[in-house]
Coordinates of C-alpha atoms in Angstrom, one line a residue:
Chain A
X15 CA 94.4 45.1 -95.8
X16 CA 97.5 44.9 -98.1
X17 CA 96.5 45.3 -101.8
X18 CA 98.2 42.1 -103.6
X19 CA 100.9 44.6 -105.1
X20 CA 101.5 45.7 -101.8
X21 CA 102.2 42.1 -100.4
X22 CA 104.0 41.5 -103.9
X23 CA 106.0 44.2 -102.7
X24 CA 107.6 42.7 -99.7
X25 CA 108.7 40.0 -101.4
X26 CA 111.2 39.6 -104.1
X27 CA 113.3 36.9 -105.9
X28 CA 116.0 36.7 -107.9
X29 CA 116.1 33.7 -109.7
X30 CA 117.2 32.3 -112.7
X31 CA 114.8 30.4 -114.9
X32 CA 116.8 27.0 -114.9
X33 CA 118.2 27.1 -111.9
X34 CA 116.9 24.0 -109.5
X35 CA 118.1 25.9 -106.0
X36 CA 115.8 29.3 -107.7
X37 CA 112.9 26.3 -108.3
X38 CA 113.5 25.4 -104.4
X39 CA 111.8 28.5 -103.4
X40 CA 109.4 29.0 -106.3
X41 CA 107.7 26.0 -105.2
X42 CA 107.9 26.6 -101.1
X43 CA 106.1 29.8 -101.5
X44 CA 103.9 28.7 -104.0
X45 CA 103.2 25.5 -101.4
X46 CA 102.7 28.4 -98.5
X47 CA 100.7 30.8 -101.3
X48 CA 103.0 33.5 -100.5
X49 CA 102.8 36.5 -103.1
X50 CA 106.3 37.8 -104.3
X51 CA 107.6 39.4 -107.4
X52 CA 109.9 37.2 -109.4
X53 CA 113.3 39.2 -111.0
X54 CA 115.0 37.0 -113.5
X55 CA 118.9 37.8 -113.1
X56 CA 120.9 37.4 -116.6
X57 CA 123.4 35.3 -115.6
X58 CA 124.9 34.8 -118.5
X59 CA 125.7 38.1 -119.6
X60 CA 125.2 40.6 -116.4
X61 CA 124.0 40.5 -112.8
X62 CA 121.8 43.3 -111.6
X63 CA 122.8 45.8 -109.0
X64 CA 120.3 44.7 -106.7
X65 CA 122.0 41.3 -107.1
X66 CA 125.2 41.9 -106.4
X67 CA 124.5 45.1 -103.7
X68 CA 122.1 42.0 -101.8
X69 CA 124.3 39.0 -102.1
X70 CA 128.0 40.8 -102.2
X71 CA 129.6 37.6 -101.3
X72 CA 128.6 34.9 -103.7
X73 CA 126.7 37.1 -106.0
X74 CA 124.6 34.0 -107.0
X75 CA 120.8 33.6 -107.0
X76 CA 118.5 32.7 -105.7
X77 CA 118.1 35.7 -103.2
X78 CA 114.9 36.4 -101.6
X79 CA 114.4 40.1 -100.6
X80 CA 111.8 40.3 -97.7
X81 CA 111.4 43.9 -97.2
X82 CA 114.3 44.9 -98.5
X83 CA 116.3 42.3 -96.2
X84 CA 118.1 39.8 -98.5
X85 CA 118.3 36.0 -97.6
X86 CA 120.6 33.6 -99.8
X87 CA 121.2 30.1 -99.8
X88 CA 118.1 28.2 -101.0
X89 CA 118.0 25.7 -98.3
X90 CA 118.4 29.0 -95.5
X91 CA 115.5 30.7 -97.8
X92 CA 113.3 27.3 -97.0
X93 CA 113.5 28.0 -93.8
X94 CA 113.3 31.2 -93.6
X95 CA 109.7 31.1 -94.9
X96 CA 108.8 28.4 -92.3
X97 CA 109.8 31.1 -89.5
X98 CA 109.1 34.1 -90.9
X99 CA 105.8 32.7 -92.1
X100 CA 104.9 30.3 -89.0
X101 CA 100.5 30.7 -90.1
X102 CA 101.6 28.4 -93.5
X103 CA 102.1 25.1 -94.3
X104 CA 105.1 24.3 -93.0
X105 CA 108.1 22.8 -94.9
X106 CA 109.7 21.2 -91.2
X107 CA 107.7 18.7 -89.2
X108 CA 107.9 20.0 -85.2
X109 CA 109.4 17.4 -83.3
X110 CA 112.9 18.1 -83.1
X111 CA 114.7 14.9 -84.3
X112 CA 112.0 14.7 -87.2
X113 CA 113.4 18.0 -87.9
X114 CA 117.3 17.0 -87.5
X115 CA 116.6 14.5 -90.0
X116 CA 114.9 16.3 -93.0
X117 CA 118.0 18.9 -92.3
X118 CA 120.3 15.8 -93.2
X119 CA 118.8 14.4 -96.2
X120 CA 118.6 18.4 -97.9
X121 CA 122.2 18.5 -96.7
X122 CA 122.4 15.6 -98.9
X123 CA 120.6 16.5 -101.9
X124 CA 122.9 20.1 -101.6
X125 CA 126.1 18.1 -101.2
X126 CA 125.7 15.5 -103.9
X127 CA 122.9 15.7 -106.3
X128 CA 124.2 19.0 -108.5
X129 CA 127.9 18.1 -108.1
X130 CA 127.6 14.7 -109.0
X131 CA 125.8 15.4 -111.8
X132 CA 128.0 18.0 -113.5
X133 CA 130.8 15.7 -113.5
X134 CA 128.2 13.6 -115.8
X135 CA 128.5 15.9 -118.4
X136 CA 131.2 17.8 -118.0
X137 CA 133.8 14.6 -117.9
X138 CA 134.5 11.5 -120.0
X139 CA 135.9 8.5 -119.9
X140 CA 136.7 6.7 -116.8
X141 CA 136.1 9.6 -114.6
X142 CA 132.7 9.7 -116.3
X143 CA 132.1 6.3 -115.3
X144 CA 132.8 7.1 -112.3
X145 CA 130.2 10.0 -111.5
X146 CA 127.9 7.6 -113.3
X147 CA 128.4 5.0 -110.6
X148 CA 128.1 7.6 -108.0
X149 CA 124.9 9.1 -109.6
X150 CA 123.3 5.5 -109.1
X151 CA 124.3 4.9 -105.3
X152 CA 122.9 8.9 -104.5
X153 CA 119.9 8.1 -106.6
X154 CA 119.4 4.6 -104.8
X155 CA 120.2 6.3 -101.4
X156 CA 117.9 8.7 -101.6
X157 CA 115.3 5.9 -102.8
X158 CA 115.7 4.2 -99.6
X159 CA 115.5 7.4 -97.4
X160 CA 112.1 7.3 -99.3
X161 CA 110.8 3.9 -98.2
X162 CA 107.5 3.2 -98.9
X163 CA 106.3 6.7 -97.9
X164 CA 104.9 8.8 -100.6
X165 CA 106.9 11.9 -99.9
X166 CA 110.4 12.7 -98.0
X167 CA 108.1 14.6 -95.4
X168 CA 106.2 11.1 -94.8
X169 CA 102.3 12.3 -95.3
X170 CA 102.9 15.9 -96.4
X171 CA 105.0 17.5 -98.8
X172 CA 108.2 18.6 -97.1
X173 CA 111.6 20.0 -96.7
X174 CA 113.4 17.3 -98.1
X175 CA 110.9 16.9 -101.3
X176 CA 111.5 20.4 -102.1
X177 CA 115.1 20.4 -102.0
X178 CA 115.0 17.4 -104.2
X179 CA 112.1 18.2 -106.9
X180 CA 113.6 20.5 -108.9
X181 CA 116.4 17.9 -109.9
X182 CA 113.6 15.7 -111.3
X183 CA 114.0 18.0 -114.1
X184 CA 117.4 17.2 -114.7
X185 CA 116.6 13.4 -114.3
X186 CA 116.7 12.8 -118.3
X187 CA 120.0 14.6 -118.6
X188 CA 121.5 12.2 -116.0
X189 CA 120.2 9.3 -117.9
X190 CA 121.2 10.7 -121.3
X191 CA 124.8 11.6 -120.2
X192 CA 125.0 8.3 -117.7
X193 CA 123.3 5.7 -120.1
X194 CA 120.9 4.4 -117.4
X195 CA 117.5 4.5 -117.0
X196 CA 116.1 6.0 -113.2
X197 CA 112.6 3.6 -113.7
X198 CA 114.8 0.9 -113.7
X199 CA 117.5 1.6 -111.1
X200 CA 115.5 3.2 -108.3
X201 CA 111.5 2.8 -109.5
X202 CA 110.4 4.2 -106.2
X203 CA 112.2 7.4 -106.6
X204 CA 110.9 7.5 -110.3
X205 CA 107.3 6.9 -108.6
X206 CA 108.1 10.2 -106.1
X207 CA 109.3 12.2 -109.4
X208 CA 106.2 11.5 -110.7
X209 CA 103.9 12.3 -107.7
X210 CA 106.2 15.3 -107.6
X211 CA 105.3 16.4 -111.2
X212 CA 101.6 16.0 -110.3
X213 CA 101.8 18.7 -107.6
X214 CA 100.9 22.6 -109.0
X215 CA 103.5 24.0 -107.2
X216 CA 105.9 21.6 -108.9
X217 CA 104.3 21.3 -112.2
X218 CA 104.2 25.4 -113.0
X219 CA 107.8 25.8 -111.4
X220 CA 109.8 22.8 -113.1
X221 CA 111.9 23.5 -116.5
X222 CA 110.9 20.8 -118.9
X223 CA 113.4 18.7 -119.2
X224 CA 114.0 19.2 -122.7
X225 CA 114.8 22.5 -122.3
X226 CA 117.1 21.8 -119.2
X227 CA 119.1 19.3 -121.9
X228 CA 119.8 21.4 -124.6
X229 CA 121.1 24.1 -121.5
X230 CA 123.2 21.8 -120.4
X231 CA 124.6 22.0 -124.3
X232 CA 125.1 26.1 -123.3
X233 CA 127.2 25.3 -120.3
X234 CA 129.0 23.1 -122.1
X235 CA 130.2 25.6 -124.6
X236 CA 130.4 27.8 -121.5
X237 CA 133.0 25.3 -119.7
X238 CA 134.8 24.3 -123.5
X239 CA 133.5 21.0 -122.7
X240 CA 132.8 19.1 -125.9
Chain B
X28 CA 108.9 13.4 -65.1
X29 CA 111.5 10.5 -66.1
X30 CA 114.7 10.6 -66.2
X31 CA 116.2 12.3 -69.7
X32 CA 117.4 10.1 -72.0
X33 CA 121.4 9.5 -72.5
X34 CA 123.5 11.6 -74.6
X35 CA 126.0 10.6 -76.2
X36 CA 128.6 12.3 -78.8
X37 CA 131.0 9.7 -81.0
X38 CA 133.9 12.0 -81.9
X39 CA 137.5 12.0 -82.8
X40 CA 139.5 14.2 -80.1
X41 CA 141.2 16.1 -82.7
X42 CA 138.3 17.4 -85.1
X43 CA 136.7 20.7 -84.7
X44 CA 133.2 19.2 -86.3
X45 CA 133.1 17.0 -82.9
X46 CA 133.9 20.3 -80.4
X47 CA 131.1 22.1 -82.1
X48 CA 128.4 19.3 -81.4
X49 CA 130.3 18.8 -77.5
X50 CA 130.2 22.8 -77.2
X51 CA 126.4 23.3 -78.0
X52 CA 125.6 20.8 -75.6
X53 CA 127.8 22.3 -72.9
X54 CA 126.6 26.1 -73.6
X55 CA 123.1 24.0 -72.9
X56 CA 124.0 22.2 -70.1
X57 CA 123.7 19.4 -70.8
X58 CA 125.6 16.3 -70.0
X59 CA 126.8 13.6 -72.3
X60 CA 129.2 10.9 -72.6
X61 CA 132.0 11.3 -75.0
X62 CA 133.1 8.2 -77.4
X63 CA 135.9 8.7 -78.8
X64 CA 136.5 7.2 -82.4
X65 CA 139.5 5.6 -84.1
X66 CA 138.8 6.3 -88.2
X67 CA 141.4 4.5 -89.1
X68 CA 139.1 1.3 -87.8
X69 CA 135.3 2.7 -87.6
X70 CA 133.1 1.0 -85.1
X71 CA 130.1 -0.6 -85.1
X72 CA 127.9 2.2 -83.5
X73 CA 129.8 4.8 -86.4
X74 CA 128.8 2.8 -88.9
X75 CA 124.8 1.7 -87.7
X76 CA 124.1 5.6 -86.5
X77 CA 125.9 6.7 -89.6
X78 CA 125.5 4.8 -92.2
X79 CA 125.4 7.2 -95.3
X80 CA 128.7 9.5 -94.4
X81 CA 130.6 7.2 -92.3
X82 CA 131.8 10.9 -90.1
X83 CA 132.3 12.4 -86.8
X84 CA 130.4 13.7 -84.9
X85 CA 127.5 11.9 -84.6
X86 CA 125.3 12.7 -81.5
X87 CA 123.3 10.0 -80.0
X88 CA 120.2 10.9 -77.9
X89 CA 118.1 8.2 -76.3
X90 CA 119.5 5.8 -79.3
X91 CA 118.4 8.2 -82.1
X92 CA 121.0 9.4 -84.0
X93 CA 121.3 12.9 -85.6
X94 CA 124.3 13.4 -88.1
X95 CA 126.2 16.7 -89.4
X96 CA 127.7 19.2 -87.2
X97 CA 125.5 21.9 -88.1
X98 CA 122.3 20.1 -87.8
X99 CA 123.8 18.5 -84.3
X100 CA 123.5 22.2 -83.0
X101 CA 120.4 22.6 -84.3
X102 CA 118.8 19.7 -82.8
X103 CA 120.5 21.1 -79.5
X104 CA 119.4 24.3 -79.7
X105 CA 115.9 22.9 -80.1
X106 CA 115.7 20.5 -77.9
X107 CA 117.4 21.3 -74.8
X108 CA 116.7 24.1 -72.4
X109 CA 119.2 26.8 -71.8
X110 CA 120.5 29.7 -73.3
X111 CA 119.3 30.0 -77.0
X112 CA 122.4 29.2 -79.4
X113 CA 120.4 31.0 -82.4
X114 CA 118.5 34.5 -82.0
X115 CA 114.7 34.6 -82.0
X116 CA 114.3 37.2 -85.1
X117 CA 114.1 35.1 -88.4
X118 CA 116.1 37.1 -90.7
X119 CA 118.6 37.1 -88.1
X120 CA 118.3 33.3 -88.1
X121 CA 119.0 33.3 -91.6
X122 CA 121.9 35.4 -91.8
X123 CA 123.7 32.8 -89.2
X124 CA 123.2 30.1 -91.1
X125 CA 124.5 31.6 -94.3
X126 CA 127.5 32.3 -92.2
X127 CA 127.9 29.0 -91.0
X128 CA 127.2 27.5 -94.8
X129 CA 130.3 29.6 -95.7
X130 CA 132.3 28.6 -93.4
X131 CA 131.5 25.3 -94.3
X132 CA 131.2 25.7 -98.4
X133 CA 134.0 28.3 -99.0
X134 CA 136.7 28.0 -96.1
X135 CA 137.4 24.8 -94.5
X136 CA 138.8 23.3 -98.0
X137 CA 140.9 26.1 -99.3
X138 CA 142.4 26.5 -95.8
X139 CA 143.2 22.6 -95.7
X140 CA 144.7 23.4 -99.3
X141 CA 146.8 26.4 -98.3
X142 CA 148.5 24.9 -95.9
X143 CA 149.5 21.8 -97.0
X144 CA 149.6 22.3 -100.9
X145 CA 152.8 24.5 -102.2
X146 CA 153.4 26.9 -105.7
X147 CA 151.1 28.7 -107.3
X148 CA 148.1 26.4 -106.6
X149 CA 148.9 27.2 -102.9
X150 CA 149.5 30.7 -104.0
X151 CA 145.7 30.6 -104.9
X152 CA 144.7 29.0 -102.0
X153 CA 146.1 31.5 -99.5
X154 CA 144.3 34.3 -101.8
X155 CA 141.1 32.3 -101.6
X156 CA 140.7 31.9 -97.4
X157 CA 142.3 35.6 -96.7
X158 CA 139.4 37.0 -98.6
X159 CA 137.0 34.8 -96.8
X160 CA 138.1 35.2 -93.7
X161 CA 138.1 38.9 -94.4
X162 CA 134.2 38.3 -95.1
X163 CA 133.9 36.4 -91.9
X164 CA 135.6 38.6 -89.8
X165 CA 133.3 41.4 -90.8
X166 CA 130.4 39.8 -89.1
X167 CA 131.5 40.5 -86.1
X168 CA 131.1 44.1 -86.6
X169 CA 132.5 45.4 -83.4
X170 CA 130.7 42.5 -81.0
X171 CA 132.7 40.7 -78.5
X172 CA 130.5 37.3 -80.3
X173 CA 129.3 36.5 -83.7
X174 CA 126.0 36.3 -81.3
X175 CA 126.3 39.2 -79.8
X176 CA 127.4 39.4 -76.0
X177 CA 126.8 35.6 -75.4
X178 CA 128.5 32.5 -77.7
X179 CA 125.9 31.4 -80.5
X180 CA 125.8 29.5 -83.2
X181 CA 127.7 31.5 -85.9
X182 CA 130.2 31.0 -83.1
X183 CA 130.2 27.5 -82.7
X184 CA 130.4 27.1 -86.2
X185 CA 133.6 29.1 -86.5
X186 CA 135.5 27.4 -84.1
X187 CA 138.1 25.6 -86.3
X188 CA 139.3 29.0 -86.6
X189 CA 139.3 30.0 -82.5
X190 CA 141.7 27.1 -81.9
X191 CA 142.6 24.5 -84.9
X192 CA 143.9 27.5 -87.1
X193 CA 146.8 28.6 -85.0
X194 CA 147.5 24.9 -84.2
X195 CA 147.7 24.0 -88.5
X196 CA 149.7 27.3 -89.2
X197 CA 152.4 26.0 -86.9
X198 CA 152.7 22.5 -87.8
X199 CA 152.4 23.7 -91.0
X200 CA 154.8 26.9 -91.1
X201 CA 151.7 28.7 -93.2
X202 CA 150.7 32.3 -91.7
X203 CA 147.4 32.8 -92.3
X204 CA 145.7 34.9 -89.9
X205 CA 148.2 37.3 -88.0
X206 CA 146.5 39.7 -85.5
X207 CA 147.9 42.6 -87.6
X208 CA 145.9 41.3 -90.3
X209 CA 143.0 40.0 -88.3
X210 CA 142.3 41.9 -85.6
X211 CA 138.7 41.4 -85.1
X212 CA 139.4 37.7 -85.6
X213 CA 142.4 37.0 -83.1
X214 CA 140.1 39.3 -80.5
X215 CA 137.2 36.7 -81.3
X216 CA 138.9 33.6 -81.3
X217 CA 140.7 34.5 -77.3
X218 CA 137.0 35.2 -76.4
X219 CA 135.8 32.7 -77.7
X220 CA 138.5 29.9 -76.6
X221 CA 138.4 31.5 -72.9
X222 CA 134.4 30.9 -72.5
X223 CA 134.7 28.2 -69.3
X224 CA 132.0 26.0 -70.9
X225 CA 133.6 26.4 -74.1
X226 CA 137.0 25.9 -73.0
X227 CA 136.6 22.0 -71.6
X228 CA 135.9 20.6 -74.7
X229 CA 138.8 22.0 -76.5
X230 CA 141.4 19.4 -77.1
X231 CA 145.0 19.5 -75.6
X232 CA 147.2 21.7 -77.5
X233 CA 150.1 20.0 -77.1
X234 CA 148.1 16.8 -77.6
X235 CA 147.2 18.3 -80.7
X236 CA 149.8 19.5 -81.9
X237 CA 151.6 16.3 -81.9
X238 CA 148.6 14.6 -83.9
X239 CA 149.0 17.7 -86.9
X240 CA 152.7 16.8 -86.4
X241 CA 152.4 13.1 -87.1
X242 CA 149.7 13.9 -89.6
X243 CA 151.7 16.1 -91.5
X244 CA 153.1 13.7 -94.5
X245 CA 149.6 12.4 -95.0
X246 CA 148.4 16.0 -95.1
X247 CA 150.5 16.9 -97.7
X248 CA 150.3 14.0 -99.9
X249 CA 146.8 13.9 -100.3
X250 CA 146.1 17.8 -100.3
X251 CA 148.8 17.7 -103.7
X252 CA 146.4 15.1 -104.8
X253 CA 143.2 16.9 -104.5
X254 CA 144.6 20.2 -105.6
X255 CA 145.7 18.3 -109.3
X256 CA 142.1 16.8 -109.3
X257 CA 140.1 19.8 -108.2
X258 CA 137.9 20.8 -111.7
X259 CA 137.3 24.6 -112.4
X260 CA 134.2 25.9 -110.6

């Protein structure tokens, strides 16, 4: 029987504390009570060599290193625990098309949620405006992906609600930068944030979203945005 | 047992999203009808099945619609018997999907942008998709497929560049990927193009050709555009 190091050992991340694709995997392997060691990467000043020797073409995070095999791409690392790990919870109903839709909808949350919400704070003006609007019809699409079903997954917590989570933290930011309130435009989705934040696996992996403001402030300087 | 349920693929004739969802059904076996799309003037069945992207292809089956090429051979793959499109091992799994993500993240828009944009931000572009298909064409690592001996899904996946490439350099008078350069590659994309189920749901060259052709101005005008607008990463 594997000594908890031992199963530690098989599993490694590199992460990055505020990163919401990183929190994408925290919380799937918390959710399948997988043991790993966590590596945080300095992004800001240098990557590691086991970085950039296991993820030579992006060199970005997260990375999860399963005996010594890396996997990037936080969506590919979701399911790559639901395969390589078949005996837990599963992130991916079984029927196919049930399947072929939560694929969509994290397609979704990858395509628009993050780059939407850069152009938040990162533009002014009209253009601002824009990714403002934009933010509000993701934000109301997703809400009626939702429905009246407590999670993305329907009755369990799934694919979909994993890839989206971690963006609860940045909720505030939106609403600071975008000068709009999420309980009032999309009060369903604000209910799901909520349930969200209730969950362990959630709640011990999520940046506060304090802290995920005044980074934002870092990036900026970062970008020479003012 | 029942009959199976219809399939159906809406697609535009010209777009290498739509072959990859035709191919996976064909390297399955499986028939479906083909509905061919004008975007210029979406129809109603576009715009019900896909209602949040408004894009080709969109696979029907038995009225329930599944969206995103990717996730269209997926569903295939899963669904249908026949020769698996992805391998059984899971890391191997994983490493064909962060292929195809690439493809899809980091190479379809700098090609569109090399070819069609001009100076220095073109100059960039070129830079950007040599080196990526330099990355790409390292997977195949010797193998006649990105699957191996048979067509998979990493395959599938790189299509636009078995056929569409070749078609855009000419129209386009960009050289991208010479054999010289891209050995591996060119070898990949004759196998690859030659496969007999593969091979009937490639569209008309000429045909083609014609469309990039007539296309070309629009190309241009709105790659400039995008280039001017495209923010630093």
């Amino acid at each position: 029987m594997a000594t908890v190091e031992e199963e530690k050992a098989g599993m490694v991340l590199l992460d990055f504390w505020v990163s919401p694709f990183g929190q994408r995997c925290r919380i799937a392997l918390a959710e399948k009570g997988l043991q790993y060691e966590y590596r945080e990467e300095d992004l800001v000043n240098s990557k590691s060599e086991l970085l950039l020797r296991s993820n030579p073409v992006h060199k970005k995070i997260p990375v999860l290193l399963h005996h010594g095999r890396p996997v990037c791409e936080s969506l590919v690392i979701l399911d790559y625990l639901d395969e390589a790990f078949p005996d837990t919870p599963q992130l991916l109903p079984a029927p196919a098309y049930a399947r072929a839709r939560a694929r969509f909808w994290a397609d979704y949350v990858d395509k628009k949620v993050y780059e939407c919400g850069s152009r938040l704070w990162k533009l002014k003006g009209e253009l601002q405006a824009q990714a403002r609007a934009e933010m509000v019809e993701i934000l109301g699409t997703l809400e009626a992906e939702l429905g009246e079903k407590d999670w993305f997954g329907g009755d369990s917590f799934g694919l979909v609600d994993v890839a989206l989570a971690p963006f609860t933290a940045w909720f505030y930011s939106y609403e600071k930068y975008g000068e709009f309130s999420v309980d009032k435009v999309c009060p369903t989705l604000a209910a799901w944030a909520r349930r969200c934040g209730e969950r362990d696996s959630v709640a011990k992996h999520l940046t506060p979203p304090e802290k995920v403001y005044a980074f934002i402030d870092v990036l900026k300087k970062k970008y020479g945005v003012e | 047992m029942g009959s199976p349920e219809l399939v159906k693929v809406i697609a535009t004739f010209d777009s290498p999203f739509s072959h990859r969802a035709e191919a996976a059904l064909r390297l399955k076996g499986v028939p479906y009808e083909l509905v061919l799309e004008d975007l210029r003037n979406k129809s109603d069945l576009l715009l019900t099945h896909n209602p949040v992207h408004k894009m080709v292809p969109v696979l029907l089956h038995g009225g329930r619609a599944v969206c995103e090429s990717l996730v269209i051979v997926e569903y295939v793959d899963e669904t249908f018997q026949g020769p698996p499109l992805l391998p059984a091992d899971p890391h191997r799994r994983a490493t064909a999907r962060i292929w195809a993500r690439f493809i899809d993240d980091k190479c379809t828009k700098p090609l569109w942008l090399a070819l069609w944009t001009n100076g220095d931000a073109q100059e960039g572009f070129v830079k950007e998709i040599k080196e990526n298909l330099a990355l790409l064409e390292g997977q195949l690592n010797g193998k006649r497929f990105f699957g191996g001996d048979a067509v998979g899904y990493l395959d599938v996946a790189a299509s636009p560049f078995a056929y569409w490439l070749e078609v855009l350099e000419e129209v386009s008078g960009v050289s991208l990927a010479t054999a010289d350069e891209y050995p591996d590659l060119c070898r990949w994309a004759k196998e690859y193009t030659s496969d007999d189920k593969v091979m009937k749901c490639l569209p008309d060259r000429a045909k083609l050709l014609a469309h990039f052709t007539a296309m070309k101005d629009r190309y241009i005008t709105t790659a400039r555009s995008t280039a001017t607008n495209c923010l630093p990463a």
